[in-house]
């Protein structure tokens, strides 16, 4: 049986599937809902929006900022007493083993973001399998820990490639966080489940990026660019609504380059890309510190798999 035969047919990423039990929701010692803090570990030149401007072959010639930025984030998490999940590119781990070792030594979850940020929906199943296998093994060898989690580059699991969930399970991943149930020009599947589910009844758990519903519509509530572009109070209101009204934990994500206003500027990109990438970089660090204090946080595996 092929992988594609075992899961939902194309066009139904979130169904059929079975919802994760609500009893899995965890609370902090002071009774707050534990939300999942995650970082997608890639450098400023690896983002999808720059893919048409910066060739993969040029990456090694560009000044890296990820070492400085991830160390800054690790300092911030240590100060706040928070453990997070780092979805890490194999490409980064290979060049910065010290980052991986520090993440693990300080109690964070090491997880996979694929090898070099190739979109999963641009890969054939066997190329996808080779990518996620290589990355998992490399991270596990380097970190000395099991890698359970995966996040597809640019949330690129959706109606075009639901077979990816079966491949992830076969390769030993226990959860994925690769779907975003919103409408966006680079990703999104508004028909997908908004809460964690087992695609096609597989053991693998998909934890979609968090959305909030207002007037029957899904709005993004997972961090990323929206967190930088919108006033902090809106992000906080939305996340509180998900915790309090829906009784669900949120998944928050951001990138190391978002706390780095000094990163080299990419010339020749369109206004929308420039606006999304560079707006409020200088405000991000203080905004994150407020966020870390205003909500309770933990690693993805502990929030959603009940790992200890
Ligand atoms: Zn990414």
mmCIF file of N, CA and C and ligand atoms in Angstrom, residues 40 42 113 117 153-154 255, ligand 1:
data_model
loop_
_atom_site.group_PDB
_atom_site.id
_atom_site.type_symbol
_atom_site.label_atom_id
_atom_site.label_comp_id
_atom_site.label_asym_id
_atom_site.label_seq_id
_atom_site.Cartn_x
_atom_site.Cartn_y
_atom_site.Cartn_z
ATOM 1 N N UNK A 40 10.947 28.816 14.702
ATOM 2 C CA UNK A 40 11.380 28.170 13.453
ATOM 3 C C UNK A 40 12.793 28.657 13.158
ATOM 4 N N UNK A 42 15.721 29.356 11.347
ATOM 5 C CA UNK A 42 16.232 29.595 9.990
ATOM 6 C C UNK A 42 16.773 31.016 9.979
ATOM 7 N N UNK A 113 12.595 21.098 11.137
ATOM 8 C CA UNK A 113 11.954 22.027 10.186
ATOM 9 C C UNK A 113 12.367 21.635 8.763
ATOM 10 N N UNK A 117 14.580 24.078 4.085
ATOM 11 C CA UNK A 117 13.420 24.928 3.875
ATOM 12 C C UNK A 117 12.784 24.752 2.502
ATOM 13 N N UNK A 153 8.223 23.655 6.131
ATOM 14 C CA UNK A 153 8.579 25.009 5.714
ATOM 15 C C UNK A 153 7.336 25.695 5.160
ATOM 16 N N UNK A 154 7.080 26.913 5.610
ATOM 17 C CA UNK A 154 5.977 27.733 5.093
ATOM 18 C C UNK A 154 4.625 27.013 5.193
ATOM 19 N N UNK A 255 10.453 33.716 14.314
ATOM 20 C CA UNK A 255 11.763 33.366 13.750
ATOM 21 C C UNK A 255 12.866 34.150 14.451
HETATM 22 ZN ZN1 LIG B 1 10.457 28.264 8.144
#
